[in-house]
XYZ file of N, CA, C and O in Angstrom:
548
model
N 14.221 -9.346 2.699
C 12.880 -9.818 2.961
C 12.551 -10.887 1.930
O 12.749 -10.698 0.737
N 12.029 -12.006 2.401
C 11.667 -13.102 1.519
C 10.143 -13.160 1.442
O 9.489 -13.434 2.446
N 9.567 -12.896 0.265
C 8.109 -12.980 0.159
C 7.635 -14.406 0.410
O 8.363 -15.368 0.163
N 6.411 -14.539 0.890
C 5.879 -15.863 1.218
C 5.927 -16.813 0.036
O 6.215 -17.989 0.186
N 5.658 -16.297 -1.161
C 5.623 -17.183 -2.317
C 7.016 -17.656 -2.725
O 7.138 -18.588 -3.505
N 8.074 -17.022 -2.201
C 9.435 -17.435 -2.533
C 10.110 -18.226 -1.414
O 11.228 -18.676 -1.570
N 9.453 -18.351 -0.283
C 10.055 -19.089 0.828
C 10.057 -20.581 0.509
O 9.104 -21.104 -0.047
N 11.131 -21.259 0.878
C 11.183 -22.692 0.587
C 10.182 -23.463 1.441
O 9.946 -23.148 2.595
N 9.599 -24.477 0.833
C 8.650 -25.328 1.546
C 9.427 -26.306 2.428
O 10.657 -26.434 2.331
N 8.697 -27.024 3.266
C 9.326 -28.027 4.135
C 10.004 -29.097 3.290
O 11.084 -29.583 3.640
N 9.408 -29.453 2.154
C 10.007 -30.457 1.265
C 11.332 -29.955 0.693
O 12.302 -30.700 0.589
N 11.362 -28.685 0.313
C 12.580 -28.100 -0.239
C 13.672 -28.053 0.838
O 14.839 -28.376 0.574
N 13.295 -27.664 2.050
C 14.260 -27.633 3.161
C 14.787 -29.032 3.425
O 15.985 -29.236 3.638
N 13.893 -30.015 3.374
C 14.282 -31.407 3.597
C 15.271 -31.856 2.520
O 16.270 -32.514 2.824
N 15.020 -31.476 1.275
C 15.933 -31.847 0.188
C 17.302 -31.201 0.383
O 18.340 -31.834 0.143
N 17.315 -29.962 0.824
C 18.587 -29.273 1.080
C 19.335 -29.964 2.219
O 20.561 -30.166 2.152
N 18.600 -30.342 3.272
C 19.227 -31.057 4.394
C 19.852 -32.369 3.923
O 20.987 -32.697 4.297
N 19.129 -33.123 3.122
C 19.652 -34.403 2.620
C 20.928 -34.173 1.803
O 21.899 -34.914 1.940
N 20.911 -33.132 0.954
C 22.088 -32.850 0.129
C 23.281 -32.462 1.006
O 24.408 -32.911 0.760
N 23.042 -31.665 2.034
C 24.140 -31.253 2.923
C 24.693 -32.449 3.698
O 25.911 -32.565 3.888
N 23.775 -33.310 4.169
C 24.236 -34.496 4.892
C 25.061 -35.397 3.987
O 26.095 -35.938 4.407
N 24.626 -35.545 2.739
C 25.369 -36.376 1.792
C 26.748 -35.774 1.539
O 27.743 -36.507 1.440
N 26.828 -34.450 1.428
C 28.115 -33.786 1.194
C 29.057 -33.974 2.379
O 30.270 -34.012 2.209
N 28.479 -34.110 3.577
C 29.308 -34.291 4.783
C 29.495 -35.760 5.141
O 30.019 -36.087 6.204
N 29.036 -36.662 4.277
C 29.103 -38.116 4.505
C 28.410 -38.542 5.790
O 28.876 -39.430 6.510
N 27.286 -37.893 6.094
C 26.464 -38.263 7.247
C 25.268 -39.031 6.703
O 24.612 -38.597 5.757
N 24.972 -40.196 7.278
C 23.859 -40.991 6.749
C 22.523 -40.244 6.895
O 22.269 -39.599 7.920
N 21.653 -40.319 5.875
C 20.373 -39.607 5.926
C 19.465 -40.090 7.055
O 18.576 -39.359 7.491
N 19.698 -41.286 7.566
C 18.875 -41.815 8.658
C 19.038 -40.990 9.929
O 18.221 -41.068 10.850
N 20.099 -40.191 9.989
C 20.358 -39.348 11.152
C 19.180 -38.405 11.391
O 18.827 -38.102 12.530
N 18.555 -37.949 10.304
C 17.435 -37.024 10.425
C 16.177 -37.682 10.991
O 15.266 -36.990 11.427
N 16.148 -39.008 10.987
C 14.974 -39.721 11.493
C 15.055 -40.021 12.992
O 14.138 -40.618 13.557
N 16.125 -39.589 13.634
C 16.257 -39.792 15.075
C 15.215 -38.958 15.814
O 14.879 -37.855 15.398
N 14.737 -39.484 16.947
C 13.753 -38.718 17.716
C 14.371 -37.443 18.309
O 15.513 -37.439 18.746
N 13.575 -36.375 18.269
C 13.976 -35.107 18.872
C 12.711 -34.420 19.353
O 11.871 -34.017 18.547
N 12.577 -34.292 20.643
C 11.358 -33.699 21.191
C 10.160 -34.596 20.908
O 10.200 -35.793 21.150
N 9.110 -34.006 20.342
C 7.901 -34.800 20.054
C 7.890 -35.321 18.622
O 6.924 -35.940 18.200
N 8.973 -35.090 17.852
C 9.042 -35.552 16.464
C 10.427 -36.040 16.152
O 11.144 -36.541 17.010
N 10.800 -35.857 14.894
C 12.128 -36.288 14.465
C 13.047 -35.068 14.336
O 12.593 -33.921 14.341
N 14.326 -35.357 14.191
C 15.309 -34.299 14.009
C 15.019 -33.518 12.716
O 15.166 -32.305 12.663
N 14.580 -34.236 11.683
C 14.223 -33.599 10.409
C 13.112 -32.577 10.614
O 13.190 -31.442 10.147
N 12.055 -32.964 11.328
C 10.927 -32.063 11.576
C 11.359 -30.849 12.394
O 10.939 -29.720 12.136
N 12.217 -31.084 13.371
C 12.717 -29.993 14.214
C 13.523 -28.990 13.390
O 13.301 -27.779 13.475
N 14.443 -29.489 12.573
C 15.284 -28.603 11.762
C 14.429 -27.825 10.761
O 14.578 -26.608 10.605
N 13.507 -28.517 10.083
C 12.636 -27.843 9.105
C 11.798 -26.764 9.787
O 11.643 -25.658 9.269
N 11.296 -27.086 10.951
C 10.480 -26.129 11.691
C 11.308 -24.913 12.107
O 10.862 -23.770 11.984
N 12.526 -25.151 12.576
C 13.406 -24.049 12.969
C 13.752 -23.154 11.783
O 13.748 -21.925 11.891
N 14.040 -23.763 10.637
C 14.379 -22.974 9.454
C 13.173 -22.143 9.007
O 13.300 -20.952 8.715
N 11.991 -22.754 8.959
C 10.781 -22.024 8.565
C 10.500 -20.870 9.524
O 10.193 -19.743 9.096
N 10.604 -21.151 10.827
C 10.355 -20.106 11.817
C 11.360 -18.958 11.684
O 11.000 -17.784 11.791
N 12.616 -19.299 11.442
C 13.649 -18.279 11.281
C 13.379 -17.422 10.044
O 13.462 -16.192 10.101
N 13.029 -18.060 8.936
C 12.726 -17.313 7.714
C 11.507 -16.411 7.911
O 11.492 -15.270 7.447
N 10.489 -16.919 8.599
C 9.299 -16.106 8.871
C 9.648 -14.898 9.736
O 9.196 -13.782 9.479
N 10.451 -15.110 10.770
C 10.836 -14.023 11.674
C 11.669 -12.975 10.941
O 11.446 -11.776 11.100
N 12.599 -13.415 10.114
C 13.422 -12.483 9.348
C 12.533 -11.673 8.399
O 12.704 -10.464 8.249
N 11.576 -12.333 7.775
C 10.681 -11.645 6.850
C 9.825 -10.604 7.570
O 9.660 -9.483 7.086
N 9.309 -10.951 8.743
C 8.498 -10.012 9.521
C 9.339 -8.817 9.960
O 8.909 -7.666 9.862
N 10.554 -9.066 10.415
C 11.439 -7.977 10.828
C 11.771 -7.063 9.658
O 11.763 -5.834 9.795
N 12.053 -7.652 8.506
C 12.368 -6.849 7.324
C 11.163 -6.009 6.915
O 11.308 -4.837 6.548
N 9.975 -6.582 6.977
C 8.761 -5.842 6.626
C 8.541 -4.690 7.597
O 8.217 -3.577 7.183
N 8.734 -4.937 8.887
C 8.577 -3.881 9.894
C 9.602 -2.759 9.690
O 9.273 -1.579 9.839
N 10.834 -3.120 9.346
C 11.856 -2.113 9.080
C 11.492 -1.288 7.846
O 11.677 -0.070 7.821
N 10.954 -1.941 6.829
C 10.534 -1.230 5.623
C 9.422 -0.238 5.942
O 9.481 0.926 5.532
N 8.418 -0.679 6.714
C 7.324 0.216 7.099
C 7.841 1.398 7.921
O 7.394 2.526 7.741
N 8.790 1.137 8.815
C 9.353 2.213 9.641
C 10.101 3.223 8.769
O 9.970 4.441 8.963
N 10.876 2.745 7.797
C 11.583 3.662 6.891
C 10.602 4.462 6.046
O 10.797 5.656 5.813
N 9.537 3.806 5.575
C 8.539 4.517 4.782
C 7.862 5.599 5.617
O 7.668 6.725 5.157
N 7.491 5.253 6.848
C 6.834 6.218 7.733
C 7.757 7.397 8.024
O 7.339 8.545 7.993
N 9.026 7.106 8.291
C 9.993 8.179 8.552
C 10.138 9.072 7.321
O 10.219 10.301 7.445
N 10.142 8.486 6.138
C 10.231 9.262 4.906
C 9.016 10.150 4.700
O 9.139 11.314 4.292
N 7.819 9.602 4.990
C 6.595 10.409 4.865
C 6.615 11.564 5.852
O 6.263 12.701 5.505
N 7.016 11.299 7.094
C 7.063 12.349 8.111
C 8.077 13.430 7.730
O 7.810 14.623 7.890
N 9.231 13.022 7.213
C 10.245 13.991 6.791
C 9.732 14.835 5.628
O 9.934 16.048 5.592
N 9.049 14.210 4.694
C 8.492 14.945 3.555
C 7.442 15.953 4.031
O 7.401 17.085 3.548
N 6.622 15.559 4.977
C 5.612 16.474 5.508
C 6.261 17.644 6.253
O 5.792 18.769 6.159
N 7.350 17.383 6.990
C 8.067 18.465 7.671
C 8.631 19.462 6.664
O 8.685 20.659 6.929
N 9.062 18.954 5.503
C 9.595 19.835 4.467
C 8.485 20.536 3.688
O 8.757 21.385 2.855
N 7.238 20.168 3.956
C 6.109 20.818 3.298
C 5.679 20.171 1.998
O 4.932 20.769 1.226
N 6.137 18.963 1.743
C 5.756 18.264 0.519
C 4.339 17.738 0.683
O 4.002 17.129 1.703
N 3.498 17.994 -0.297
C 2.142 17.458 -0.272
C 2.169 16.026 -0.769
O 2.636 15.768 -1.880
N 1.682 15.114 0.047
C 1.655 13.708 -0.325
C 0.299 13.364 -0.932
O -0.729 13.876 -0.525
N 0.308 12.516 -1.905
C -0.939 12.082 -2.521
C -1.245 12.852 -3.792
O -0.538 13.775 -4.194
N -2.327 12.469 -4.402
C -2.737 13.074 -5.666
C -3.389 14.414 -5.394
O -4.242 14.534 -4.529
N -3.027 15.435 -6.153
C -3.653 16.730 -5.936
C -5.112 16.719 -6.372
O -5.491 15.980 -7.277
N -5.903 17.545 -5.742
C -7.313 17.645 -6.090
C -7.451 18.226 -7.483
O -6.762 19.175 -7.850
N -8.344 17.661 -8.248
C -8.567 18.168 -9.594
C -9.154 19.575 -9.529
O -8.881 20.414 -10.369
N -9.967 19.818 -8.505
C -10.602 21.129 -8.365
C -9.549 22.219 -8.198
O -9.654 23.293 -8.777
N -8.537 21.947 -7.416
C -7.494 22.945 -7.189
C -6.731 23.239 -8.472
O -6.286 24.355 -8.684
N -6.587 22.236 -9.321
C -5.817 22.442 -10.537
C -6.702 22.893 -11.689
O -6.196 23.266 -12.733
N -8.025 22.882 -11.521
C -8.927 23.246 -12.596
C -9.460 24.661 -12.350
O -10.372 24.878 -11.559
N -8.875 25.631 -13.038
C -9.241 27.035 -12.830
C -10.564 27.391 -13.492
O -11.107 28.467 -13.281
N -11.088 26.482 -14.267
C -12.351 26.747 -14.947
C -13.556 26.560 -14.028
O -14.658 26.950 -14.370
N -13.358 25.967 -12.846
C -14.495 25.679 -11.970
C -15.281 26.945 -11.628
O -16.518 26.943 -11.680
N -14.580 28.015 -11.266
C -15.287 29.253 -10.890
C -16.137 29.784 -12.044
O -17.274 30.217 -11.846
N -15.591 29.745 -13.249
C -16.330 30.217 -14.416
C -17.558 29.343 -14.667
O -18.667 29.848 -14.877
N -17.374 28.028 -14.613
C -18.481 27.102 -14.869
C -19.494 27.179 -13.737
O -20.706 27.082 -13.961
N -19.025 27.383 -12.518
C -19.953 27.557 -11.393
C -20.836 28.780 -11.631
O -22.047 28.748 -11.398
N -20.235 29.883 -12.123
C -21.012 31.084 -12.427
C -22.063 30.822 -13.490
O -23.221 31.280 -13.374
N -21.679 30.078 -14.520
C -22.645 29.730 -15.569
C -23.780 28.877 -15.007
O -24.947 29.062 -15.356
N -23.416 27.928 -14.121
C -24.433 27.055 -13.529
C -25.387 27.865 -12.651
O -26.608 27.704 -12.735
N -24.826 28.737 -11.822
C -25.665 29.508 -10.900
C -26.509 30.555 -11.622
O -27.544 30.972 -11.114
N -26.095 30.968 -12.818
C -26.921 31.899 -13.599
C -27.899 31.137 -14.499
O -28.563 31.747 -15.331
N -27.952 29.826 -14.329
C -28.858 28.936 -15.064
C -28.570 28.926 -16.562
O -29.447 28.622 -17.368
N -27.352 29.243 -16.954
C -26.974 29.181 -18.357
C -26.691 27.742 -18.787
O -26.860 27.397 -19.953
N -26.226 26.904 -17.818
C -25.971 25.491 -18.108
C -26.515 24.649 -16.957
O -26.728 25.148 -15.846
N -26.727 23.373 -17.238
C -27.205 22.459 -16.196
C -26.018 21.873 -15.432
O -24.858 22.001 -15.845
N -26.327 21.202 -14.332
C -25.272 20.563 -13.536
C -24.598 19.467 -14.350
O -23.373 19.274 -14.258
N -25.392 18.763 -15.140
C -24.833 17.695 -15.977
C -23.840 18.263 -16.985
O -22.761 17.713 -17.201
N -24.194 19.384 -17.611
C -23.304 19.998 -18.586
C -22.056 20.565 -17.899
O -20.943 20.460 -18.415
N -22.237 21.140 -16.721
C -21.093 21.656 -15.967
C -20.125 20.536 -15.628
O -18.910 20.663 -15.806
N -20.676 19.426 -15.169
C -19.830 18.276 -14.834
C -19.126 17.747 -16.075
O -17.939 17.403 -16.034
N -19.848 17.705 -17.186
C -19.261 17.223 -18.425
C -18.117 18.138 -18.881
O -17.071 17.664 -19.302
N -18.278 19.428 -18.754
C -17.224 20.374 -19.146
C -15.987 20.238 -18.269
O -14.865 20.460 -18.713
N -16.202 19.874 -16.997
C -15.075 19.708 -16.069
C -14.499 18.294 -16.106
O -13.509 18.011 -15.428
N -15.161 17.410 -16.837
C -14.743 16.005 -16.927
C -14.794 15.321 -15.560
O -13.855 14.629 -15.150
N -15.883 15.552 -14.851
C -16.111 14.932 -13.550
C -17.544 14.416 -13.515
O -18.337 14.713 -14.416
N -17.889 13.690 -12.457
C -19.262 13.222 -12.323
C -20.134 14.346 -11.760
O -19.640 15.307 -11.174
N -21.448 14.180 -11.928
C -22.390 15.186 -11.437
C -22.317 15.276 -9.918
O -22.339 16.373 -9.344
N -22.190 14.123 -9.272
C -22.121 14.153 -7.807
C -20.865 14.889 -7.330
O -20.901 15.605 -6.329
N -19.759 14.748 -8.050
C -18.543 15.480 -7.692
C -18.756 16.980 -7.898
O -18.331 17.794 -7.068
N -19.436 17.345 -8.968
C -19.725 18.763 -9.204
C -20.551 19.333 -8.053
O -20.247 20.404 -7.530
N -21.589 18.592 -7.642
C -22.419 19.070 -6.530
C -21.606 19.174 -5.231
O -21.779 20.100 -4.450
N -20.714 18.225 -5.006
C -19.871 18.264 -3.797
C -18.952 19.484 -3.836
O -18.834 20.213 -2.840
N -18.317 19.728 -4.979
C -17.453 20.899 -5.114
C -18.259 22.184 -4.923
O -17.781 23.140 -4.325
N -19.473 22.174 -5.430
C -20.343 23.343 -5.304
C -20.646 23.614 -3.833
O -20.547 24.753 -3.362
N -21.000 22.555 -3.073
C -21.254 22.694 -1.628
C -20.016 23.207 -0.914
O -20.097 24.094 -0.065
N -18.862 22.630 -1.258
C -17.612 23.041 -0.604
C -17.283 24.504 -0.911
O -16.866 25.249 -0.020
N -17.491 24.915 -2.154
C -17.164 26.302 -2.510
C -18.140 27.276 -1.854
O -17.754 28.374 -1.464
N -19.388 26.867 -1.702
C -20.358 27.726 -1.013
C -20.040 27.817 0.473
O -20.226 28.857 1.093
N -19.561 26.712 1.045
C -19.199 26.714 2.467
C -17.960 27.581 2.709
O -17.828 28.201 3.765
N -17.068 27.646 1.736
C -15.846 28.440 1.866
C -16.089 29.923 1.564
O -15.324 30.754 2.008
N -17.142 30.230 0.854
C -17.388 31.611 0.428
C -17.435 32.590 1.589
O -16.792 33.636 1.534
N -18.158 32.324 2.700
C -18.152 33.287 3.810
C -16.771 33.455 4.433
O -16.407 34.531 4.866
N -15.958 32.394 4.440
C -14.614 32.472 5.007
C -13.698 33.302 4.131
O -12.801 33.981 4.604
N -13.904 33.245 2.815
C -13.044 33.978 1.881
C -13.226 35.482 2.009
O -12.325 36.256 1.735
N -14.419 35.921 2.426
C -14.694 37.355 2.508
C -14.113 37.983 3.773
O -14.059 39.186 3.882
N -13.698 37.161 4.732
C -13.159 37.701 5.986
C -11.794 38.281 5.829
O -10.966 38.034 5.141
């Protein structure tokens, strides 16, 4: 895959064409012959650019397909993708929630102890309250 910033410009392609023609002892004026609605030089440069663009798009699509297949395979194996929730890894939440609900600490202090924002603390609190009836079943 050739990134856009590394693809040769039309000027660079033209310089390469001139060098190749010189190596083959073909006069550079050959590129100025009419071809279609422009010159042979314009046609060749356009074909090379189009080919490089198509190869790059195909390579990018193949990369995305391999990545997607890898993600799907990982999910089939039960691998959790992405960053784990801090709440799941923070066992202190239940204790701090108890302190908050007994009015021993404020929401701001609870959030500060958990190293999260107050809005995140309130969201976790709502989620844990919503899960509470399900946990008792």
